[in-house]
PDB file of C-alpha atoms and ligand atoms in Angstrom:
ATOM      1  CA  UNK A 220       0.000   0.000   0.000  1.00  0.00           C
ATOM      2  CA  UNK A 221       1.131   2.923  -0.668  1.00  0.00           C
ATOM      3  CA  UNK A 222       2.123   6.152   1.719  1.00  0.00           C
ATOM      4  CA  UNK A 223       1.659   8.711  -0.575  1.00  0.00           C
ATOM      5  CA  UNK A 224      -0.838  11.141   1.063  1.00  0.00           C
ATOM      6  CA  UNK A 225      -0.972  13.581  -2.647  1.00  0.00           C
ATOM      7  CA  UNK A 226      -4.000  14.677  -4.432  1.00  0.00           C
ATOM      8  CA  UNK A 227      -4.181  16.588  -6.852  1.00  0.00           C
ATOM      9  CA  UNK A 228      -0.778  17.685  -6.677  1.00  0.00           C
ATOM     10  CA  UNK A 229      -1.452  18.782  -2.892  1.00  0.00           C
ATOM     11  CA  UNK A 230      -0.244  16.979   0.455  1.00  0.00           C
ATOM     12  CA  UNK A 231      -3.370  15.954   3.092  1.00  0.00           C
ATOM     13  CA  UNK A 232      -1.037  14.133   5.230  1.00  0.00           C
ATOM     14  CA  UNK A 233      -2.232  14.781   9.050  1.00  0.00           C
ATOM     15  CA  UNK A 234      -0.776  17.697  10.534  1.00  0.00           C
ATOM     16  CA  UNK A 235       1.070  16.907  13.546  1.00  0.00           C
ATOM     17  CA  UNK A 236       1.199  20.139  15.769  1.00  0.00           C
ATOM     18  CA  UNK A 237       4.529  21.319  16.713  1.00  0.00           C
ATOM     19  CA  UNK A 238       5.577  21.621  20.619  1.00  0.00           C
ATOM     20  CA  UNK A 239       4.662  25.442  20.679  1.00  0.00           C
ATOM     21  CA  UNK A 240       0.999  24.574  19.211  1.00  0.00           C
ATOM     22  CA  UNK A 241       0.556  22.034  21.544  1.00  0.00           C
ATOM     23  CA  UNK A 242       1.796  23.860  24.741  1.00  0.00           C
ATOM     24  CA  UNK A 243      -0.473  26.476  23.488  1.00  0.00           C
ATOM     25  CA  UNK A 244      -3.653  24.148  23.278  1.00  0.00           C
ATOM     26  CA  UNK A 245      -2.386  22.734  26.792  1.00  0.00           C
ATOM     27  CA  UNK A 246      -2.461  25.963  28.053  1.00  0.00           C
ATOM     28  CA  UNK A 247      -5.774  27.172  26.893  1.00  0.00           C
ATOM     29  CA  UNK A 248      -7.554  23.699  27.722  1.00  0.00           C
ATOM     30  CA  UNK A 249      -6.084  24.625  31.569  1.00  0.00           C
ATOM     31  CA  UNK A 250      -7.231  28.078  31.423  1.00  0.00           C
ATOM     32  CA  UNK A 251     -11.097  26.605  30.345  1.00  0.00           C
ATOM     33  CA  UNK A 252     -10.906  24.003  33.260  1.00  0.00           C
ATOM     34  CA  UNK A 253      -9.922  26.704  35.703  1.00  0.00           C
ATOM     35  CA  UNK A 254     -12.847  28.913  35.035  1.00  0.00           C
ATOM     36  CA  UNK A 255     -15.129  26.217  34.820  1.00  0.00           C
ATOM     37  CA  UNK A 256     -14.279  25.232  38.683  1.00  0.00           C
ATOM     38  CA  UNK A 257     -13.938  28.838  40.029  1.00  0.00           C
ATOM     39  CA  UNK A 258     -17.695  29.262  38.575  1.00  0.00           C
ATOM     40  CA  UNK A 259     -18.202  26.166  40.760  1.00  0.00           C
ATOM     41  CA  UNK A 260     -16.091  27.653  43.707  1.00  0.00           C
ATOM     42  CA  UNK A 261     -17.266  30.813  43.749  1.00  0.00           C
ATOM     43  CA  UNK A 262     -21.064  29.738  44.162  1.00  0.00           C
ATOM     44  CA  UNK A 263     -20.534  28.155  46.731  1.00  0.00           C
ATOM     45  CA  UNK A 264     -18.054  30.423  48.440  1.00  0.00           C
ATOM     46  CA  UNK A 265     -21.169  33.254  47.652  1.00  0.00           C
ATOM     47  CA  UNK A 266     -23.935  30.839  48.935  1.00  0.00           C
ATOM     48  CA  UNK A 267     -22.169  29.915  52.266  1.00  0.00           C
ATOM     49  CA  UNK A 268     -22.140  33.263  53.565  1.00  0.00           C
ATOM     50  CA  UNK A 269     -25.628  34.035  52.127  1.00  0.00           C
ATOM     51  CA  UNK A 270     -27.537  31.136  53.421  1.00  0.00           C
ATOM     52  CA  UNK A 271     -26.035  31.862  56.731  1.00  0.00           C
ATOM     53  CA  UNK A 272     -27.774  35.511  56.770  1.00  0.00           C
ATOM     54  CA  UNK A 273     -30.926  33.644  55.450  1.00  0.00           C
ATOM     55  CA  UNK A 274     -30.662  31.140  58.006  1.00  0.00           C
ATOM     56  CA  UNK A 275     -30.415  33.301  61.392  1.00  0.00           C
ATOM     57  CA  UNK A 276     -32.254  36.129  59.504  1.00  0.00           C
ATOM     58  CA  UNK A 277     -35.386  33.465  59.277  1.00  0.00           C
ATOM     59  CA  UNK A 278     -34.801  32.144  63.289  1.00  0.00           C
ATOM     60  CA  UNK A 279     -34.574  35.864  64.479  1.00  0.00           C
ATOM     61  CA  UNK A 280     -38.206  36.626  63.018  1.00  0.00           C
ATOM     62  CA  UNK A 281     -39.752  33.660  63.707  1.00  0.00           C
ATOM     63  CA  UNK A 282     -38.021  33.193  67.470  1.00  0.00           C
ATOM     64  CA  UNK A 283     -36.678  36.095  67.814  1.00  0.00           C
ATOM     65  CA  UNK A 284     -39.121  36.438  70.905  1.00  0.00           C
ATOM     66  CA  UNK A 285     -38.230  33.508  72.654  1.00  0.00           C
ATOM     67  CA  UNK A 286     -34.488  34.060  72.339  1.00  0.00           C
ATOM     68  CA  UNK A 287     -32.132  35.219  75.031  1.00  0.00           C
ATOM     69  CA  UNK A 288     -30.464  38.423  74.538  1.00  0.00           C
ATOM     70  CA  UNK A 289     -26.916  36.921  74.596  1.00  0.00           C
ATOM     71  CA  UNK A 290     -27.876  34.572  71.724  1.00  0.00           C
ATOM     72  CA  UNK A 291     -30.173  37.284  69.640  1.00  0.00           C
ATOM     73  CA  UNK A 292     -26.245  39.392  69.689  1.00  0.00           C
ATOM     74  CA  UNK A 293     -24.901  36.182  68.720  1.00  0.00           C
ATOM     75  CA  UNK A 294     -26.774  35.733  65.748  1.00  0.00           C
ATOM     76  CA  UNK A 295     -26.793  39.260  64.920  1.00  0.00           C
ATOM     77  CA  UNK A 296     -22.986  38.758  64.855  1.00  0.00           C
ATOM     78  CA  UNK A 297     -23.042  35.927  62.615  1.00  0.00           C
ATOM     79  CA  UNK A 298     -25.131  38.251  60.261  1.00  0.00           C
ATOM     80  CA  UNK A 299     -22.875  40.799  60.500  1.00  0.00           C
ATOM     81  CA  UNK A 300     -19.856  38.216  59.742  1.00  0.00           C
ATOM     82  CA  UNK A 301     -21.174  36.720  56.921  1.00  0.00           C
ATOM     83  CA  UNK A 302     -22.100  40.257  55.273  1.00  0.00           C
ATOM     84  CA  UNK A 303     -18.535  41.243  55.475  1.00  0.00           C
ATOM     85  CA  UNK A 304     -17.184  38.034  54.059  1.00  0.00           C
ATOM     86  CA  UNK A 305     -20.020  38.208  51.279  1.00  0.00           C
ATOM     87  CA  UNK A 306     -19.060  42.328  50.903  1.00  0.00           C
ATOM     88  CA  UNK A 307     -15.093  41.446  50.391  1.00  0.00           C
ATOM     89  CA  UNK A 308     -15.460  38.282  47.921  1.00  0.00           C
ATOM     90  CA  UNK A 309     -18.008  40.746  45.613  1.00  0.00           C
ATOM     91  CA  UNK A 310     -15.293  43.687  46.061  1.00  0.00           C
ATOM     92  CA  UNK A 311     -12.738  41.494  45.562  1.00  0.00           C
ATOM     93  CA  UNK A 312     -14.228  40.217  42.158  1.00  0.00           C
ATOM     94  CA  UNK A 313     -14.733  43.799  40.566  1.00  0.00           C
ATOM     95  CA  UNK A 314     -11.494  44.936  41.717  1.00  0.00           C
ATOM     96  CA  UNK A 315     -10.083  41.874  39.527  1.00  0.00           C
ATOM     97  CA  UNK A 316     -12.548  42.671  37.022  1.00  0.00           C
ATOM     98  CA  UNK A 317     -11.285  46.054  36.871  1.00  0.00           C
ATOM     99  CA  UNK A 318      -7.760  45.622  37.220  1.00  0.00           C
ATOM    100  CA  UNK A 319      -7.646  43.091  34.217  1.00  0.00           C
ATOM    101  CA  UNK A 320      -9.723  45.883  32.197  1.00  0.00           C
ATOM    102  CA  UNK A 321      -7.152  49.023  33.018  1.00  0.00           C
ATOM    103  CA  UNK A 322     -10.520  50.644  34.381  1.00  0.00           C
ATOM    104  CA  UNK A 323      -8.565  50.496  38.142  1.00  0.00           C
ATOM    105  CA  UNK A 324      -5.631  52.533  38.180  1.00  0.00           C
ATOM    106  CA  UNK A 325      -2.957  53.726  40.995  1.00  0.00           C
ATOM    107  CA  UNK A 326      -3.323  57.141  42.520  1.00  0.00           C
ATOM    108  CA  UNK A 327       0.616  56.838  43.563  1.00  0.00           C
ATOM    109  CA  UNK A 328       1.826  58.917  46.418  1.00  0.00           C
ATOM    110  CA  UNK A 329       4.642  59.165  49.063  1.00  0.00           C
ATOM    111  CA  UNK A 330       3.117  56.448  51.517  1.00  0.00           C
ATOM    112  CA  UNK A 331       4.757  55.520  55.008  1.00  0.00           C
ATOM    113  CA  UNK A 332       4.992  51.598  54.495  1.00  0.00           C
ATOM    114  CA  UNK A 333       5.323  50.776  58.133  1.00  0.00           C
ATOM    115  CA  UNK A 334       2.420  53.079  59.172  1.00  0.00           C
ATOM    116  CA  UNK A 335       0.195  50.998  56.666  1.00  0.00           C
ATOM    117  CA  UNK A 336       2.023  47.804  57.642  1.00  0.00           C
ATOM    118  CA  UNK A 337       1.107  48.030  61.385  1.00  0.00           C
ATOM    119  CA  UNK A 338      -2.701  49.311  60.168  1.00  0.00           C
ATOM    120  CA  UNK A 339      -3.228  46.304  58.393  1.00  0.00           C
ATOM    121  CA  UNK A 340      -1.570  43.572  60.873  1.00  0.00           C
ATOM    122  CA  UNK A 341      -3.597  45.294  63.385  1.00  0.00           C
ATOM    123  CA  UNK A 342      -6.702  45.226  61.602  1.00  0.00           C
ATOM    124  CA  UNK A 343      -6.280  41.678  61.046  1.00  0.00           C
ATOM    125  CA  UNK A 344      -5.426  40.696  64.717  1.00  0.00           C
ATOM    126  CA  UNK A 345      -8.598  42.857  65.489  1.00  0.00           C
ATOM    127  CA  UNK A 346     -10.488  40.092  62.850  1.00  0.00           C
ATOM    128  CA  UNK A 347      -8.761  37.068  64.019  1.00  0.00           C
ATOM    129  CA  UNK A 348      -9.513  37.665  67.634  1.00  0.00           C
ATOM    130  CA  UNK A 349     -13.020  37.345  66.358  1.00  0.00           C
ATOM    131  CA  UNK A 350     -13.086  34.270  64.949  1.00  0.00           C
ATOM    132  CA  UNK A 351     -12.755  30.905  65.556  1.00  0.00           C
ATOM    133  CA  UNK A 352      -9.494  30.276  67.993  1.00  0.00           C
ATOM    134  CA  UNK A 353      -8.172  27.697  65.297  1.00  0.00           C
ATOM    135  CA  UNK A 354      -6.581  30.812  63.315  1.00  0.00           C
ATOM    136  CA  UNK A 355      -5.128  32.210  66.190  1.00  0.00           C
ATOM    137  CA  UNK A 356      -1.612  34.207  64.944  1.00  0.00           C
ATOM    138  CA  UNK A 357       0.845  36.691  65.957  1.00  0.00           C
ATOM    139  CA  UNK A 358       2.417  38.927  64.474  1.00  0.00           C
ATOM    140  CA  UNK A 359       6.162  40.432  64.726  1.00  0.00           C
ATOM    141  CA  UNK A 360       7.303  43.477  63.933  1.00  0.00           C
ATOM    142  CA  UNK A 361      10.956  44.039  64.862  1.00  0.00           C
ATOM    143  CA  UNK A 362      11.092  46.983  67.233  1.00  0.00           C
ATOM    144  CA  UNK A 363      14.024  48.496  65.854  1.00  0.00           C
ATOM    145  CA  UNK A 364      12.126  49.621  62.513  1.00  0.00           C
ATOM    146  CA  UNK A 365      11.098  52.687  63.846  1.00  0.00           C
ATOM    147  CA  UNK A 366      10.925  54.323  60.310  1.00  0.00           C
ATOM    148  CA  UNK A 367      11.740  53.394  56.651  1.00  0.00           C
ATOM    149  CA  UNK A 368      11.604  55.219  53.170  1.00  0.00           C
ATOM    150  CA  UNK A 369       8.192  56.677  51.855  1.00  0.00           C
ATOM    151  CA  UNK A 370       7.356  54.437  49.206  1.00  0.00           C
ATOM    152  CA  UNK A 371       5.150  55.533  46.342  1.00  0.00           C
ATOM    153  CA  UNK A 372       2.053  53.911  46.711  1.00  0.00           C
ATOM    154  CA  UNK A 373      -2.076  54.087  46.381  1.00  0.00           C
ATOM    155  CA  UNK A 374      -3.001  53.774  50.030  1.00  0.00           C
ATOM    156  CA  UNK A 375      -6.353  51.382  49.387  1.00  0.00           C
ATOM    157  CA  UNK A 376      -4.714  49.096  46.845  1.00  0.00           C
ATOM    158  CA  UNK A 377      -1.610  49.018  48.497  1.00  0.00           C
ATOM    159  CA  UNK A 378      -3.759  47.926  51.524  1.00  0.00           C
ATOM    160  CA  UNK A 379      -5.787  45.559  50.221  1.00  0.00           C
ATOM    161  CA  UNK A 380      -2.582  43.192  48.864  1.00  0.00           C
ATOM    162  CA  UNK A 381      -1.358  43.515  51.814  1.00  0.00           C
ATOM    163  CA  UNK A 382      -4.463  42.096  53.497  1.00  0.00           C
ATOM    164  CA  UNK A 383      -4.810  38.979  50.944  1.00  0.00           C
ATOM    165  CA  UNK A 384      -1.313  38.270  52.104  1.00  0.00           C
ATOM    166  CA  UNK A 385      -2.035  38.550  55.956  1.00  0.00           C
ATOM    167  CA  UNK A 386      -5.471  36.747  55.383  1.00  0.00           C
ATOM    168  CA  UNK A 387      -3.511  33.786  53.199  1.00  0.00           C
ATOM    169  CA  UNK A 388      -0.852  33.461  55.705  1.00  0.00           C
ATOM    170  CA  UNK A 389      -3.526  33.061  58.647  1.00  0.00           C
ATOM    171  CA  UNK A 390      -5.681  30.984  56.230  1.00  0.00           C
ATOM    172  CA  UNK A 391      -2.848  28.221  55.619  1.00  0.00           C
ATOM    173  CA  UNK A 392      -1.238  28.574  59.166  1.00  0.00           C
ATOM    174  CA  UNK A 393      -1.908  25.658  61.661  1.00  0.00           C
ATOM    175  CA  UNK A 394      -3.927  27.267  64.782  1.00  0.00           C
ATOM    176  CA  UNK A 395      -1.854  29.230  67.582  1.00  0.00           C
ATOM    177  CA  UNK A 396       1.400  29.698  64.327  1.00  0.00           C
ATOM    178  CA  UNK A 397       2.968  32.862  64.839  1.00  0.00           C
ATOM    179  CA  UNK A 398       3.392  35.209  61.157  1.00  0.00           C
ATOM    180  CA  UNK A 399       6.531  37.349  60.839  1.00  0.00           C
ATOM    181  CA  UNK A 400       6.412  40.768  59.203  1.00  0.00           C
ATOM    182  CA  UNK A 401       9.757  42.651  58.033  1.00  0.00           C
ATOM    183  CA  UNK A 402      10.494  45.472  55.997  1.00  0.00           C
ATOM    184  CA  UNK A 403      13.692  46.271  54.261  1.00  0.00           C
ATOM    185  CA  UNK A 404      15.455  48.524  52.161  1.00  0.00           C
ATOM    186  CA  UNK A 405      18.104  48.999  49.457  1.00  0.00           C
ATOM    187  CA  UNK A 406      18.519  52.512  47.473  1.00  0.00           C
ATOM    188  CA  UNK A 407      15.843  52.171  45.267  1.00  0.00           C
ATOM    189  CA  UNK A 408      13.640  49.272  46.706  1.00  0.00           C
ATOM    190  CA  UNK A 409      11.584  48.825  49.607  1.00  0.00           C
ATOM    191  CA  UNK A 410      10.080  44.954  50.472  1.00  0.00           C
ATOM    192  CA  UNK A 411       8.014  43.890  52.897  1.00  0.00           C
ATOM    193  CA  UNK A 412       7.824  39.770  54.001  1.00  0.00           C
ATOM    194  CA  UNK A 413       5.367  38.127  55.664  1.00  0.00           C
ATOM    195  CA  UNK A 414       6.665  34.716  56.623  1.00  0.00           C
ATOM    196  CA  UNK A 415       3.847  31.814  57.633  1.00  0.00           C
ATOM    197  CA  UNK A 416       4.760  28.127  58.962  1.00  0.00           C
ATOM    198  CA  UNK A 417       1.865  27.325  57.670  1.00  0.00           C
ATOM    199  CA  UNK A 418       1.396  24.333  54.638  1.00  0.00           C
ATOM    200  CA  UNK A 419       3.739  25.447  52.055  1.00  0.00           C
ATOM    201  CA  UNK A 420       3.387  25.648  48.602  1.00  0.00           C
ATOM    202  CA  UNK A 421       5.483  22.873  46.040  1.00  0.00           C
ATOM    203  CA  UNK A 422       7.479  24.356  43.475  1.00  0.00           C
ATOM    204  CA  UNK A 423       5.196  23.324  40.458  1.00  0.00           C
ATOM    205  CA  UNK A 424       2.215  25.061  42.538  1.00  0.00           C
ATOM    206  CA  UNK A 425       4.211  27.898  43.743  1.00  0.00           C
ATOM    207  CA  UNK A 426       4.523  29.051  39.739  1.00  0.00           C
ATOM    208  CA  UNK A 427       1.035  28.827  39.686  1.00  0.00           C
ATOM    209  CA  UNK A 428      -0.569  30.573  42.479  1.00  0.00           C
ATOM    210  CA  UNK A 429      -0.638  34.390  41.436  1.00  0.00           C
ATOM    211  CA  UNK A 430      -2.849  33.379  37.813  1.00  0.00           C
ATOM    212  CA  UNK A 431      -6.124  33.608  38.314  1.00  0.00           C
ATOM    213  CA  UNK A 432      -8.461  31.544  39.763  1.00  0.00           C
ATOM    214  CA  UNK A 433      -5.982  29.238  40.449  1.00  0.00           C
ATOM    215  CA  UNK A 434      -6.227  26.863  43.942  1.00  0.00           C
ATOM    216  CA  UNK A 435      -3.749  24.212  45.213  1.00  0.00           C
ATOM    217  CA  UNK A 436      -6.608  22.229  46.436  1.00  0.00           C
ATOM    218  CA  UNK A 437     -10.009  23.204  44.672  1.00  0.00           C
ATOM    219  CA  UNK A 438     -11.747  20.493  46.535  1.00  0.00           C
ATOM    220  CA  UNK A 439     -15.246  22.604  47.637  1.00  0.00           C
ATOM    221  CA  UNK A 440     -14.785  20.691  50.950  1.00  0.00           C
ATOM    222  CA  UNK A 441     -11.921  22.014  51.785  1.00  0.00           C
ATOM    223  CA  UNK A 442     -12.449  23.611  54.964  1.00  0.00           C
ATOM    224  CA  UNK A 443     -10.302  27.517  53.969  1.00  0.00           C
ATOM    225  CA  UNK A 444     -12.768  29.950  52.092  1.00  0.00           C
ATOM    226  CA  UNK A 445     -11.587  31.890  49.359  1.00  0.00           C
ATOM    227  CA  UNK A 446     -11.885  31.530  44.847  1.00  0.00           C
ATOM    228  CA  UNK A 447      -8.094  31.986  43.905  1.00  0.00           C
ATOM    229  CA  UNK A 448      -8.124  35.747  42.994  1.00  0.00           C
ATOM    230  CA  UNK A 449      -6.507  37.244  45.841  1.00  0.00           C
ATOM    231  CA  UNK A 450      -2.989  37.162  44.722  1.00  0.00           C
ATOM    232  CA  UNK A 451      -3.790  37.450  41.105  1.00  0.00           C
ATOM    233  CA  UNK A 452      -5.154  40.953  42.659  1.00  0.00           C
ATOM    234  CA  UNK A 453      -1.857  41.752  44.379  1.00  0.00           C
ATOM    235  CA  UNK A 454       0.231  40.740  41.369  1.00  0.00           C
ATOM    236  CA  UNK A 455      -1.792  43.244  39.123  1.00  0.00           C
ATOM    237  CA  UNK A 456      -1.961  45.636  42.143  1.00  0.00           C
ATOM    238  CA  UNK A 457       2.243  45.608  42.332  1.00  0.00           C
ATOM    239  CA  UNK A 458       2.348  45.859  38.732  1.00  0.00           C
ATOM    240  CA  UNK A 459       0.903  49.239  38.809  1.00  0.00           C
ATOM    241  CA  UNK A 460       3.315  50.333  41.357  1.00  0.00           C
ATOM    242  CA  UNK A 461       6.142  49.203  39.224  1.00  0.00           C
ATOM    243  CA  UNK A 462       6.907  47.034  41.668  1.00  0.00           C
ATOM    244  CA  UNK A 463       6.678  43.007  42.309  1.00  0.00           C
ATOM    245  CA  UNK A 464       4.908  39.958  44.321  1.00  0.00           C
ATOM    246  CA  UNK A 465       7.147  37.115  44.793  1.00  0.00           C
ATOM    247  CA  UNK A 466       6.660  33.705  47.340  1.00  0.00           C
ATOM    248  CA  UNK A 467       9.434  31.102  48.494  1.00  0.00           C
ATOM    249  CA  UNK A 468       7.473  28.239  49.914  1.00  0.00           C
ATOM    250  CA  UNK A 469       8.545  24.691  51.568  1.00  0.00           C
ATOM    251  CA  UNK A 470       6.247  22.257  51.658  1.00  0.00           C
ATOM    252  CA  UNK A 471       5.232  21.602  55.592  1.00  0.00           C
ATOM    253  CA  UNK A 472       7.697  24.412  56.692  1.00  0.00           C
ATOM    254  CA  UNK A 473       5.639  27.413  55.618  1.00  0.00           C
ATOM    255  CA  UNK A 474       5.800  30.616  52.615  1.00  0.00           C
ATOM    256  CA  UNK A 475       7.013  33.959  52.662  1.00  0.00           C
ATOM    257  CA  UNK A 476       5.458  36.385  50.366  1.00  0.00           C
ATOM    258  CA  UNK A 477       7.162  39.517  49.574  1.00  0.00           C
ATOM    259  CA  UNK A 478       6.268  42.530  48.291  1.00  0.00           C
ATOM    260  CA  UNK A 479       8.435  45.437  46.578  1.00  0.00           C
ATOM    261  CA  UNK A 480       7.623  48.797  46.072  1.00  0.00           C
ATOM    262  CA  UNK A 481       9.878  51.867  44.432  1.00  0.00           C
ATOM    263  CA  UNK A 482      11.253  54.160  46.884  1.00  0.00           C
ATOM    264  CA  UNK A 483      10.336  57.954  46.592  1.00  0.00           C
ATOM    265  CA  UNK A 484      13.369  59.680  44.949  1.00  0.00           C
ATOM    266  CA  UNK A 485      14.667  61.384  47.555  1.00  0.00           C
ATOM    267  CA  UNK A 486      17.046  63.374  44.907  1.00  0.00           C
TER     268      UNK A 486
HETATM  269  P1  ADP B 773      -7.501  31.733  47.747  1.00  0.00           P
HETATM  270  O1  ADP B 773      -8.670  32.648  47.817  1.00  0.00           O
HETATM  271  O2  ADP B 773      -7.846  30.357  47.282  1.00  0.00           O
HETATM  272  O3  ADP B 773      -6.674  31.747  48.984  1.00  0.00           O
HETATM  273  P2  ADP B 773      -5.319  33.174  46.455  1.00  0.00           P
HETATM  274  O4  ADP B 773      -5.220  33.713  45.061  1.00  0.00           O
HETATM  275  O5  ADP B 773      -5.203  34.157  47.560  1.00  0.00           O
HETATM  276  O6  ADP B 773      -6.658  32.341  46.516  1.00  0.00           O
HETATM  277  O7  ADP B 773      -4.190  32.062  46.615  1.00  0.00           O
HETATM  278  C1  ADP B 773      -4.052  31.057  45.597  1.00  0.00           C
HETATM  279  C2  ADP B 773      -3.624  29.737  46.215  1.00  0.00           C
HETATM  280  O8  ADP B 773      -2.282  29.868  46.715  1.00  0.00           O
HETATM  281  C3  ADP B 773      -4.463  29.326  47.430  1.00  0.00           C
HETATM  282  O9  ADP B 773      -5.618  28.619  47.028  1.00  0.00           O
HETATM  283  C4  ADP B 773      -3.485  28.467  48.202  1.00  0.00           C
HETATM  284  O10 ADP B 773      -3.510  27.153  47.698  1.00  0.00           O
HETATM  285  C5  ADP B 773      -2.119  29.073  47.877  1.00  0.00           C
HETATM  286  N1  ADP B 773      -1.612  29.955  48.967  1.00  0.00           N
HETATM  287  C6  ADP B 773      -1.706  31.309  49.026  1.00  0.00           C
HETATM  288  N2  ADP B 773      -1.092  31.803  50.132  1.00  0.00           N
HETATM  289  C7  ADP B 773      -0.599  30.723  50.789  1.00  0.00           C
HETATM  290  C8  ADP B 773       0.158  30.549  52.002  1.00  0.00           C
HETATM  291  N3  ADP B 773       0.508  31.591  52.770  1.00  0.00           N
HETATM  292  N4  ADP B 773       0.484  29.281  52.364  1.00  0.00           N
HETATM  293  C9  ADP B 773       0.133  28.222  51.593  1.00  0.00           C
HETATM  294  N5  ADP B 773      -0.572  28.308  50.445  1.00  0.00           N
HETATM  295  C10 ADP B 773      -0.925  29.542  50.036  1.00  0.00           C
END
């Protein structure tokens, strides 16, 4: 028989696709199978908090009455809870949304890192203490940095990466692990690092985790909340400092993420 795949003067002979094409089909069949199971992820991660409010929401009217006034504050606190959570996943989303679009952009000025720094570890010890004692954490701000270099920054986005980080590193910490904040400086960079001992990240996940939507463990059971767009957020949030998001990670000894920011020129 013969191998001649010519008709008509022309060759049909299957195309094989070269190892560009087919990293690029890999690529995009990943990209369709990660939106597929955020759109799974995030209804649920929307529905948890909402059924809550439905749920004490529907006991307060109907037994409202007959409650105690210790528990009718304790519901009304779970209310308020899942609110917030619901509030910062839909914020969360548009800022992504808007970030990916160029509608979002940086109102950069001189910013006092450290002042923002303690802000935001304080505002998260103030949530932590709230919650459930299993993500207990403390966190460690060396003393000695009594000041460092204004960094240009926009205050709110600045403040929100550095939340996802704090929130991730309590998120993947075992209960009662203590989280390390430092800040440093060279001449024209300043970074901040906010070490866990939490789970760790492998290295094939670790080059994974700032695209979007993108989980180690996507399992809906699993028992952290959150859809895989917080630290796409930060990376597009450094970008339009001109700065950088970076993570070293062990697996079972713990991640630091770091973030650097351009120093005001002091020239
Ligand atoms: P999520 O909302 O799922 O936490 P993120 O975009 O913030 O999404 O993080 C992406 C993934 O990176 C997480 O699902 C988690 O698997 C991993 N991750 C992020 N921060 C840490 C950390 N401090 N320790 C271990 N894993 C982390």
């Amino acid at each position: 028989m013969s191998n001649d795949n010519t008709v008509d003067g022309q060759d049909h002979s299957p195309t094989i696709p070269s190892d560009a094409e087919y990293e690029a089909e890999q690529a995009e069949y990943e990209a369709e199978q990660l939106e597929t199971e955020f759109l799974a992820v995030i209804s649920h991660e929307l529905r948890s908090p909402l059924a809550a409010i439905k749920g004490y929401a529907a006991t307060l009217r109907r037994h409202g009455h007959k409650l105690g006034r210790a528990e009718r504050e304790e519901f009304l606190q779970a209310i308020d809870e899942a609110s917030d959570r619901l509030e910062v996943m839909i914020s969360r989303l548009l800022d992504l949304s808007r970030l990916e679009s160029g509608a979002l952009q940086a109102d950069l000025i001189p910013v006092d890192a450290l002042q923002l720094v303690r802000e935001a570890v304080s505002a998260a010890e103030h949530r932590w203490s709230q919650g459930a004692p299993a993500v207990g954490a403390c966190l460690f701000i060396p003393p000695e940095q009594r000041s460092v270099p204004l960094v240009l920054a926009d205050l709110r986005l600045l403040r929100e990466a550095l939340d996802i980080i704090l929130e991730n590193a309590v998120k993947y910490s075992p209960s009662g692990g203590t989280i390390h904040v430092t800040i440093q400086s060279d001449d024209t960079m300043l970074t901040i690092h906010v070490r866990d001992h939490g789970i760790g990240i492998s290295p094939d996940h670790l080059l994974r985790i700032f695209n979007r939507f993108y989980q180690v463990d996507t399992r809906l059971a699993r028992d952290v909340e959150g859809a895989g767009v917080g630290l796409a957020i930060c990376k597009r949030i450094m970008a339009l400092h001109g700065g950088e998001i970076w993570a070293e990670s062990e697996l079972g000894v713990g991640s630091t993420f770091v973030v650097a920011l351009p120093i005001v020129d002091r020239r």
